[in-house]
């Protein structure tokens, strides 16, 4: 008759981490789907506040060189 081997704590921890990662990924997918649906309906503003022309203003450490 075969005996069952007890799972190690390391294996239990790994399995729990995988399960939690899958749950986070699924929740992220659901949130993205809801956001897409809201944007399609026109009720949600865009989350990106980036300026469309690409100018985000001055960058620290960026200097203007005259004559170039």
PDB file of C-alpha atoms in Angstrom:
ATOM      1  CA  UNK A   1       0.000   0.000   0.000  1.00  0.00           C
ATOM      2  CA  UNK A   2       1.370   3.391  -1.007  1.00  0.00           C
ATOM      3  CA  UNK A   3       1.852   6.128   1.543  1.00  0.00           C
ATOM      4  CA  UNK A   4       1.222   9.801   0.872  1.00  0.00           C
ATOM      5  CA  UNK A   5       4.125  12.186   1.243  1.00  0.00           C
ATOM      6  CA  UNK A   6       3.449  15.412   3.050  1.00  0.00           C
ATOM      7  CA  UNK A   7       3.877  18.625   0.992  1.00  0.00           C
ATOM      8  CA  UNK A   8       6.751  20.834   2.000  1.00  0.00           C
ATOM      9  CA  UNK A   9       6.124  24.391   3.121  1.00  0.00           C
ATOM     10  CA  UNK A  10       8.204  25.609   0.174  1.00  0.00           C
ATOM     11  CA  UNK A  11       5.855  23.915  -2.295  1.00  0.00           C
ATOM     12  CA  UNK A  12       2.785  25.284  -0.523  1.00  0.00           C
ATOM     13  CA  UNK A  13       4.300  28.779  -0.611  1.00  0.00           C
ATOM     14  CA  UNK A  14       5.135  28.497  -4.331  1.00  0.00           C
ATOM     15  CA  UNK A  15       1.630  27.320  -5.158  1.00  0.00           C
ATOM     16  CA  UNK A  16       0.088  30.156  -3.140  1.00  0.00           C
ATOM     17  CA  UNK A  17       2.291  32.704  -4.922  1.00  0.00           C
ATOM     18  CA  UNK A  18       1.232  31.355  -8.321  1.00  0.00           C
ATOM     19  CA  UNK A  19      -2.442  31.409  -7.337  1.00  0.00           C
ATOM     20  CA  UNK A  20      -2.192  35.007  -6.058  1.00  0.00           C
ATOM     21  CA  UNK A  21      -0.355  36.102  -9.209  1.00  0.00           C
ATOM     22  CA  UNK A  22      -3.097  34.599 -11.379  1.00  0.00           C
ATOM     23  CA  UNK A  23      -5.763  36.369  -9.313  1.00  0.00           C
ATOM     24  CA  UNK A  24      -3.955  39.726  -9.668  1.00  0.00           C
ATOM     25  CA  UNK A  25      -3.610  39.194 -13.418  1.00  0.00           C
ATOM     26  CA  UNK A  26      -7.302  38.350 -13.762  1.00  0.00           C
ATOM     27  CA  UNK A  27      -8.292  41.419 -11.734  1.00  0.00           C
ATOM     28  CA  UNK A  28      -6.062  43.579 -13.921  1.00  0.00           C
ATOM     29  CA  UNK A  29      -7.711  42.161 -17.043  1.00  0.00           C
ATOM     30  CA  UNK A  30     -11.166  42.832 -15.619  1.00  0.00           C
ATOM     31  CA  UNK A  31     -10.237  46.426 -14.773  1.00  0.00           C
ATOM     32  CA  UNK A  32      -8.827  47.006 -18.264  1.00  0.00           C
ATOM     33  CA  UNK A  33     -11.967  45.555 -19.819  1.00  0.00           C
ATOM     34  CA  UNK A  34     -14.181  47.797 -17.693  1.00  0.00           C
ATOM     35  CA  UNK A  35     -12.072  50.830 -18.622  1.00  0.00           C
ATOM     36  CA  UNK A  36     -12.292  50.022 -22.331  1.00  0.00           C
ATOM     37  CA  UNK A  37     -16.045  49.602 -22.020  1.00  0.00           C
ATOM     38  CA  UNK A  38     -16.385  52.928 -20.193  1.00  0.00           C
ATOM     39  CA  UNK A  39     -14.271  54.716 -22.804  1.00  0.00           C
ATOM     40  CA  UNK A  40     -16.338  53.184 -25.604  1.00  0.00           C
ATOM     41  CA  UNK A  41     -19.450  54.577 -23.937  1.00  0.00           C
ATOM     42  CA  UNK A  42     -17.722  57.942 -23.624  1.00  0.00           C
ATOM     43  CA  UNK A  43     -18.295  58.252 -19.894  1.00  0.00           C
ATOM     44  CA  UNK A  44     -14.708  57.925 -18.671  1.00  0.00           C
ATOM     45  CA  UNK A  45     -11.953  60.472 -19.280  1.00  0.00           C
ATOM     46  CA  UNK A  46      -8.607  59.286 -20.548  1.00  0.00           C
ATOM     47  CA  UNK A  47      -6.171  58.494 -17.763  1.00  0.00           C
ATOM     48  CA  UNK A  48      -3.157  59.734 -19.723  1.00  0.00           C
ATOM     49  CA  UNK A  49      -2.553  63.423 -18.973  1.00  0.00           C
ATOM     50  CA  UNK A  50       0.417  63.548 -21.339  1.00  0.00           C
ATOM     51  CA  UNK A  51       0.414  66.515 -23.694  1.00  0.00           C
ATOM     52  CA  UNK A  52      -0.336  65.414 -27.269  1.00  0.00           C
ATOM     53  CA  UNK A  53       2.432  67.512 -28.830  1.00  0.00           C
ATOM     54  CA  UNK A  54       5.093  65.643 -26.862  1.00  0.00           C
ATOM     55  CA  UNK A  55       6.354  68.675 -24.934  1.00  0.00           C
ATOM     56  CA  UNK A  56       6.351  67.848 -21.242  1.00  0.00           C
ATOM     57  CA  UNK A  57       8.149  71.046 -20.292  1.00  0.00           C
ATOM     58  CA  UNK A  58      11.723  71.534 -19.178  1.00  0.00           C
ATOM     59  CA  UNK A  59      13.755  68.516 -18.145  1.00  0.00           C
ATOM     60  CA  UNK A  60      16.034  68.776 -15.141  1.00  0.00           C
ATOM     61  CA  UNK A  61      19.657  68.974 -16.282  1.00  0.00           C
ATOM     62  CA  UNK A  62      18.712  69.899 -19.841  1.00  0.00           C
ATOM     63  CA  UNK A  63      20.386  73.086 -20.918  1.00  0.00           C
ATOM     64  CA  UNK A  64      19.756  75.306 -23.905  1.00  0.00           C
ATOM     65  CA  UNK A  65      22.844  75.864 -26.009  1.00  0.00           C
ATOM     66  CA  UNK A  66      22.665  79.199 -27.862  1.00  0.00           C
ATOM     67  CA  UNK A  67      23.581  79.242 -31.533  1.00  0.00           C
ATOM     68  CA  UNK A  68      22.592  75.665 -32.331  1.00  0.00           C
TER      69      UNK A  68
END
